[in-house]
Coordinates of C-alpha atoms and ligand atoms in Angstrom, one line a residue:
M1 CA -12.9 -3.9 21.6
S2 CA -13.6 -6.4 24.7
K3 CA -10.7 -8.6 23.2
I4 CA -8.4 -5.5 22.8
I5 CA -9.5 -4.5 26.2
N6 CA -8.4 -8.2 28.2
I7 CA -5.3 -8.2 26.3
L8 CA -4.9 -4.4 27.8
K9 CA -5.4 -5.8 31.4
K10 CA -2.3 -7.9 31.3
K11 CA -0.4 -5.5 28.9
S12 CA 0.0 -2.4 27.2
L13 CA 1.3 -2.9 23.8
P14 CA 3.0 -0.8 21.4
V15 CA 1.5 0.9 18.2
D16 CA 2.5 -2.1 15.9
E17 CA 1.0 -4.8 18.3
F18 CA -1.7 -2.8 18.4
I19 CA -2.5 -2.1 14.9
N20 CA -1.8 -6.0 14.4
I21 CA -4.5 -6.7 16.8
A22 CA -6.7 -3.9 15.6
L23 CA -6.7 -4.9 12.0
Y24 CA -5.5 -8.6 11.5
D25 CA -6.7 -10.6 14.9
K26 CA -8.5 -13.6 13.3
K27 CA -11.8 -12.7 15.3
F28 CA -11.5 -9.6 16.0
G29 CA -9.2 -7.6 13.4
Y30 CA -11.2 -5.2 11.2
Y31 CA -9.9 -6.9 7.3
M32 CA -10.7 -10.1 8.9
K33 CA -14.2 -9.8 9.3
K34 CA -15.5 -7.2 7.1
N35 CA -15.4 -6.0 3.6
P36 CA -14.2 -2.1 3.7
F37 CA -14.2 -1.0 0.7
G38 CA -16.7 0.4 -1.2
E39 CA -18.8 3.6 -1.4
K40 CA -21.0 1.8 1.1
G41 CA -18.0 0.7 3.4
D42 CA -15.4 2.7 5.2
F43 CA -13.2 4.1 2.5
V44 CA -13.1 3.5 -1.2
T45 CA -9.8 3.2 -3.1
A46 CA -8.3 4.5 -6.7
P47 CA -9.2 1.0 -8.7
L48 CA -12.8 1.1 -7.0
I49 CA -13.2 4.9 -8.1
S50 CA -12.4 4.7 -12.3
N51 CA -11.0 1.6 -14.2
L52 CA -9.2 4.1 -15.9
F53 CA -7.1 3.8 -13.5
S54 CA -6.6 -0.1 -14.0
E55 CA -6.1 0.8 -17.4
M56 CA -3.2 2.8 -17.4
I57 CA -1.4 0.1 -14.5
A58 CA -2.2 -2.3 -17.4
I59 CA -1.0 -0.2 -19.9
W60 CA 2.6 0.0 -17.8
C61 CA 2.7 -3.6 -17.3
V62 CA 2.1 -4.5 -21.3
S63 CA 5.1 -1.5 -21.3
F64 CA 7.9 -2.6 -19.0
W65 CA 7.1 -6.5 -19.9
E66 CA 7.8 -5.0 -23.8
Y67 CA 10.9 -2.9 -22.2
L68 CA 12.3 -6.4 -20.4
G69 CA 12.2 -8.2 -24.7
K70 CA 8.7 -9.8 -24.0
P71 CA 9.6 -12.3 -21.9
K72 CA 7.6 -15.9 -22.5
K73 CA 6.7 -16.2 -18.9
F74 CA 6.2 -12.8 -17.0
Y75 CA 4.8 -12.8 -13.0
L76 CA 2.6 -9.8 -11.5
I77 CA 2.2 -10.3 -7.6
E78 CA 0.3 -8.0 -6.1
L79 CA 0.1 -7.6 -2.6
G80 CA -3.2 -6.7 -0.9
P81 CA -5.8 -7.1 -3.7
G82 CA -8.5 -5.6 -1.7
D83 CA -11.9 -6.6 -3.0
G84 CA -9.9 -7.1 -6.2
T85 CA -11.0 -4.9 -8.5
L86 CA -7.5 -3.7 -8.8
C87 CA -6.5 -7.4 -10.5
K88 CA -10.5 -8.2 -12.1
D89 CA -9.8 -5.0 -14.1
L90 CA -6.0 -5.4 -15.1
L91 CA -7.5 -9.0 -16.3
R92 CA -9.7 -7.3 -18.7
S93 CA -7.1 -4.9 -20.2
F94 CA -4.7 -7.7 -20.3
K95 CA -7.0 -9.7 -22.9
N96 CA -6.7 -7.0 -25.4
F97 CA -2.5 -7.6 -25.4
K98 CA -3.0 -11.1 -26.9
D99 CA 1.2 -12.2 -26.6
F100 CA 1.3 -10.2 -23.3
Y101 CA -1.8 -12.3 -21.9
N102 CA -0.2 -15.5 -22.6
S103 CA 2.8 -14.9 -20.9
I104 CA 1.4 -13.5 -18.0
E105 CA 0.8 -15.4 -14.4
I106 CA -0.6 -13.6 -11.6
K107 CA -0.1 -14.4 -7.5
L108 CA -2.4 -12.5 -5.6
V109 CA -1.2 -12.0 -1.4
E110 CA -4.0 -11.5 1.1
K111 CA -4.2 -11.3 4.5
S112 CA -7.4 -11.8 5.5
T113 CA -9.9 -14.9 4.4
K114 CA -12.6 -13.0 4.7
L115 CA -11.1 -10.6 1.5
K116 CA -9.7 -13.9 -0.2
K117 CA -13.5 -15.6 -0.6
I118 CA -14.6 -11.7 -2.4
Q119 CA -11.7 -12.1 -4.6
K120 CA -12.1 -15.5 -5.5
T121 CA -15.8 -15.0 -6.1
K122 CA -14.9 -12.0 -8.1
I123 CA -11.9 -13.2 -10.3
K124 CA -12.1 -16.5 -12.2
D125 CA -9.0 -17.0 -14.1
K126 CA -6.7 -19.6 -14.4
K127 CA -4.1 -17.2 -14.5
V128 CA -4.7 -16.0 -11.0
Q129 CA -3.3 -17.9 -8.0
W130 CA -2.9 -17.2 -4.1
I131 CA 0.1 -17.5 -2.4
E132 CA 0.8 -17.3 1.2
R133 CA 4.4 -15.7 1.6
I134 CA 6.7 -13.6 -1.1
E135 CA 9.4 -15.4 0.1
D136 CA 9.2 -18.4 -1.3
L137 CA 9.0 -17.1 -4.9
K138 CA 11.0 -19.2 -6.9
V139 CA 9.8 -17.7 -10.5
G140 CA 10.3 -14.5 -12.6
P141 CA 11.1 -12.3 -14.1
L142 CA 8.6 -10.6 -12.6
I143 CA 6.4 -7.0 -11.0
F144 CA 5.5 -6.8 -7.4
L145 CA 2.4 -4.3 -7.8
C146 CA 0.5 -2.8 -4.7
N147 CA -1.8 0.4 -4.2
E148 CA -2.6 0.9 -0.7
F149 CA -0.8 -2.5 1.2
F150 CA 2.0 -0.3 2.4
D151 CA -0.1 2.1 4.5
S152 CA -2.0 -0.7 5.8
L153 CA 1.1 -2.4 7.6
P154 CA 2.2 -1.8 11.7
I155 CA 4.5 0.5 12.1
K156 CA 6.2 2.2 15.6
Q157 CA 5.7 5.1 17.0
I158 CA 9.2 6.9 18.7
Y159 CA 9.5 10.1 19.9
K160 CA 12.2 11.8 22.0
K161 CA 11.7 14.0 25.2
N162 CA 14.2 15.3 27.6
N163 CA 17.1 13.1 25.5
L164 CA 15.1 9.9 26.4
F165 CA 13.6 7.9 23.8
L166 CA 10.1 6.9 24.4
E167 CA 8.0 4.4 22.6
K168 CA 4.5 5.0 21.9
Y169 CA 1.8 2.2 23.2
I170 CA -1.5 2.0 24.4
T171 CA -2.8 0.9 27.8
L172 CA -5.8 0.3 29.7
S173 CA -7.0 3.4 31.5
K174 CA -7.9 2.0 35.4
K175 CA -10.5 4.5 35.8
E176 CA -13.1 4.0 33.3
N177 CA -11.5 1.4 31.0
K178 CA -10.7 3.6 28.5
L179 CA -7.8 3.0 26.0
I180 CA -5.1 6.0 26.3
F181 CA -1.9 6.6 25.2
S182 CA 1.4 6.1 26.9
N183 CA 4.8 5.6 26.5
K184 CA 8.2 3.1 27.6
K185 CA 11.6 3.4 27.1
I186 CA 13.3 2.0 24.2
N187 CA 16.4 -0.3 24.3
K188 CA 19.7 1.0 22.8
N189 CA 19.3 -1.6 20.2
L190 CA 16.5 0.1 18.6
I191 CA 17.8 3.6 18.7
K192 CA 20.7 2.3 16.8
I193 CA 18.3 0.7 14.5
L194 CA 16.9 4.2 13.9
K195 CA 20.0 5.8 13.5
N196 CA 20.9 3.7 10.8
L197 CA 17.9 4.6 9.0
N198 CA 18.2 8.2 9.4
L199 CA 15.2 8.6 11.1
V200 CA 16.6 10.8 14.4
S201 CA 16.8 14.4 14.9
G202 CA 14.8 16.6 16.5
N203 CA 11.9 16.3 19.2
R204 CA 9.4 15.6 17.4
I205 CA 7.9 12.0 16.7
I206 CA 9.4 9.3 14.8
E207 CA 7.7 6.3 12.3
Y208 CA 9.5 3.7 12.1
P209 CA 7.4 1.1 9.5
I210 CA 9.5 -2.0 10.7
E211 CA 6.7 -4.4 8.2
A212 CA 7.1 -2.4 5.1
I213 CA 11.2 -2.3 5.8
K214 CA 10.6 -6.4 5.6
Y215 CA 8.8 -6.4 2.9
L216 CA 11.1 -4.1 1.3
K217 CA 14.3 -6.4 1.7
I218 CA 12.5 -9.3 0.2
I219 CA 11.1 -7.5 -3.1
S220 CA 14.8 -6.5 -3.3
S221 CA 16.2 -9.8 -3.3
K222 CA 13.7 -11.7 -5.3
I223 CA 13.9 -8.7 -8.1
N224 CA 18.0 -9.3 -7.9
K225 CA 17.5 -12.9 -8.1
Y226 CA 14.9 -13.1 -10.9
N227 CA 14.7 -9.8 -12.9
G228 CA 11.8 -7.0 -13.0
G229 CA 10.6 -4.4 -11.0
F230 CA 8.0 -2.6 -7.9
L231 CA 5.3 -0.5 -8.6
C232 CA 4.2 1.1 -5.3
L233 CA 1.3 3.2 -4.9
D234 CA 0.3 5.1 -2.0
Y235 CA -0.7 7.7 0.4
G236 CA 2.9 9.7 1.0
Y237 CA 3.8 12.1 3.6
K238 CA 3.5 15.6 2.9
K239 CA 6.4 17.8 0.9
N240 CA 8.9 19.2 3.3
K241 CA 7.6 17.0 6.1
E242 CA 9.4 14.0 5.3
K243 CA 9.9 13.2 9.1
Y244 CA 8.5 13.7 12.6
T245 CA 4.9 13.7 11.4
D246 CA 2.4 11.5 13.3
T247 CA 0.3 10.4 10.1
L248 CA -1.4 7.4 12.0
Q249 CA -5.0 7.7 11.1
S250 CA -8.5 6.1 11.3
I251 CA -11.5 5.8 8.8
K252 CA -14.6 4.8 9.5
K253 CA -17.4 5.4 7.5
H254 CA -16.0 8.1 5.2
A255 CA -14.6 9.8 8.0
Y256 CA -11.7 10.1 10.3
Y257 CA -11.7 8.6 13.8
N258 CA -10.0 8.6 16.7
I259 CA -8.0 5.4 16.1
L260 CA -8.9 4.4 20.3
S261 CA -12.2 4.7 19.8
D262 CA -13.5 0.9 18.4
P263 CA -10.1 -0.8 16.7
G264 CA -11.0 -3.8 15.3
N265 CA -13.8 -2.0 13.4
S266 CA -12.4 1.3 11.8
D267 CA -9.3 1.5 9.5
I268 CA -5.6 2.2 10.3
T269 CA -3.3 3.2 8.3
S270 CA -0.3 5.3 8.4
H271 CA 1.5 7.5 5.2
I272 CA 4.4 6.0 3.7
N273 CA 8.2 7.4 3.9
Y274 CA 8.7 7.6 0.5
K275 CA 12.2 8.9 1.2
L276 CA 13.2 6.0 3.4
F277 CA 11.5 3.2 0.9
S278 CA 14.4 5.0 -1.8
K279 CA 17.0 5.1 0.7
I280 CA 16.2 1.1 1.8
L281 CA 15.7 0.0 -2.2
K282 CA 18.8 1.2 -3.1
N283 CA 20.7 0.0 -0.9
N284 CA 19.6 -3.5 -1.6
N285 CA 20.7 -2.8 -5.0
L286 CA 18.2 -1.7 -6.9
R287 CA 17.5 1.3 -9.3
V288 CA 14.9 4.3 -7.8
E289 CA 12.9 6.3 -10.1
K290 CA 12.0 10.0 -8.4
I291 CA 9.1 9.4 -6.4
K292 CA 5.9 10.8 -8.5
N293 CA 2.8 12.3 -7.7
Q294 CA -0.3 10.1 -8.8
S295 CA -1.5 12.6 -11.1
D296 CA 1.8 13.0 -13.1
F297 CA 1.9 9.3 -13.4
L298 CA -1.5 9.2 -14.8
Y299 CA -1.4 12.1 -16.8
K300 CA 2.3 10.7 -17.9
L301 CA 0.1 7.6 -19.2
G302 CA -2.0 9.1 -20.9
I303 CA -5.4 8.9 -18.8
I304 CA -7.0 12.0 -20.0
E305 CA -6.7 10.8 -24.1
R306 CA -8.4 7.7 -23.1
A307 CA -11.5 9.7 -21.1
N308 CA -11.7 11.9 -24.1
I309 CA -11.8 9.0 -26.2
L310 CA -13.9 6.7 -23.8
S311 CA -16.5 9.8 -23.6
K312 CA -16.8 10.6 -27.0
N313 CA -20.1 8.3 -28.2
V314 CA -21.8 8.2 -25.0
S315 CA -24.6 10.0 -23.2
F316 CA -23.6 13.4 -21.4
K317 CA -24.3 11.9 -18.0
E318 CA -21.9 9.6 -18.7
K319 CA -19.2 11.7 -19.5
A320 CA -20.0 14.0 -16.5
N321 CA -19.2 10.3 -14.1
I322 CA -16.0 9.5 -16.2
F323 CA -14.7 12.9 -16.0
Y324 CA -16.3 13.2 -12.6
R325 CA -14.4 10.5 -11.5
L326 CA -11.0 11.7 -12.8
K327 CA -11.0 14.5 -11.2
R328 CA -10.9 12.5 -7.4
L329 CA -8.0 10.9 -9.0
L330 CA -6.2 13.3 -10.3
S331 CA -7.3 16.8 -8.4
K332 CA -4.2 18.2 -5.9
E333 CA -7.4 18.6 -3.3
E334 CA -8.2 15.0 -3.7
M335 CA -5.7 12.1 -4.1
G336 CA -3.7 13.4 -6.8
D337 CA -1.3 15.2 -4.8
L338 CA -1.5 13.4 -1.4
F339 CA -1.0 9.4 -3.4
K340 CA 2.6 8.9 -5.0
V341 CA 4.2 6.5 -7.5
L342 CA 7.6 4.9 -6.5
F343 CA 9.0 2.5 -8.8
A344 CA 12.0 0.6 -8.3
Q345 CA 14.2 -2.1 -11.0
N346 CA 16.8 -4.3 -11.2
K347 CA 20.2 -2.0 -11.9
K348 CA 20.4 -3.6 -15.2
M349 CA 17.2 -1.7 -16.4
K350 CA 16.5 1.6 -17.0
F351 CA 12.4 1.8 -18.1
S352 CA 10.9 5.1 -16.6
L353 CA 7.4 5.3 -18.1
G354 CA 6.0 7.6 -16.3
F355 CA 8.6 8.7 -14.6
K356 CA 10.3 10.9 -16.6
Ligands
LIG401 N1 -5.1 -2.8 -3.4 C1 -6.6 -2.6 -2.7 C2 -6.5 -2.7 -0.9 C3 -6.3 -1.7 -0.3 S1 -6.4 -2.1 1.2 C4 -6.9 -1.5 -3.3 O1 -6.7 -0.5 -3.4 O2 -8.1 -1.5 -3.6 C5 -5.2 -3.1 2.0 C6 -4.5 -4.6 1.8 O3 -3.8 -5.1 1.6 C7 -6.5 -5.1 1.7 O4 -6.5 -6.2 1.4 C8 -5.2 -6.3 3.6 O5 -6.3 -7.7 3.7 C9 -3.7 -6.5 2.9 N2 -3.0 -6.7 3.7 C10 -3.1 -5.9 4.8 N3 -1.2 -6.7 5.1 C11 -1.4 -8.1 4.7 C12 -0.4 -8.6 4.7 N4 0.8 -8.2 5.6 N5 -0.6 -9.8 3.6 C13 -1.7 -9.9 2.8 N6 -2.4 -8.8 2.4 C14 -2.3 -7.7 3.5

């Protein structure tokens, strides 16, 4: 906390710069110093809830590779692999498809050195390498894959008041040495960008995913150049609230937390504006499937059938555990509805497994 207070003593920070320090500052950042995943950590993600999730993603990847004509070399790029569980479980499933396994090479992109270390102890396979930047990728065909990556990227928040566009900032309140929200007028350039993205209307809050857009552009250019696709699973805006909702939230020990109370020690996320993501990907010449709920996607891939097979010869307790975990992934009250899946691909392709 002291680092951020020292910075704020000198200047206020816009929301995106605040998030960047709170999550990714080399010493102080949340993701840089701890392993936040699991029941004992702060939050649990789909691959940690059930390995059936990863199995379904594995089957999807193998099918996409078959659709592409079983290329001799195929590259899977995972963005933000967390504690490495998804990648580890994918590899286990991939081994059941010999030709695919021979073709696949996995490249992991991880910003946190702490998490990279954890991934490296968990995943010991020559098929897996770590890369720093996706800009430098010169291989294909390739599939970009990510689960809960985009929700952890910094965003800007802007709102309109009396016809003025104000950007949300974080400031130190002099009286109590406490963090508070403040605002500053934004420049014309930014207003133009927001208008072009069709993010402006009414007086409600605008979330501008400044970092995500950079990634979407690079991903699109690689898919256009080398062929392949992009499968993205993450929290989406709730139905009919595509725009103008403040979705910034902080989580610590599995409970919601005020984002200003303990930066550096609590996670900060925002929801994905999938409408905007689709638009950007389409503008960059990709084919984008209609967004699906995570539950629909997993049902279509046969997750229930797989769970039935797995639970045939196991004890009642194990069977109950399999279905309890499945419920967490699929039910509307838990992840099923809030989590969405986006798939974009090279325009030459019409792969639609899980989306039709
Ligand atoms: N996919 C994992 C973890 C999600 S948390 C899971 O589902 O369990 C977000 C992950 O993205 C973390 O590993 C975080 O360190 C990483 N990350 C965030 N920003 C990044 C960036 N710009 N480049 C690479 N990795 C990043």
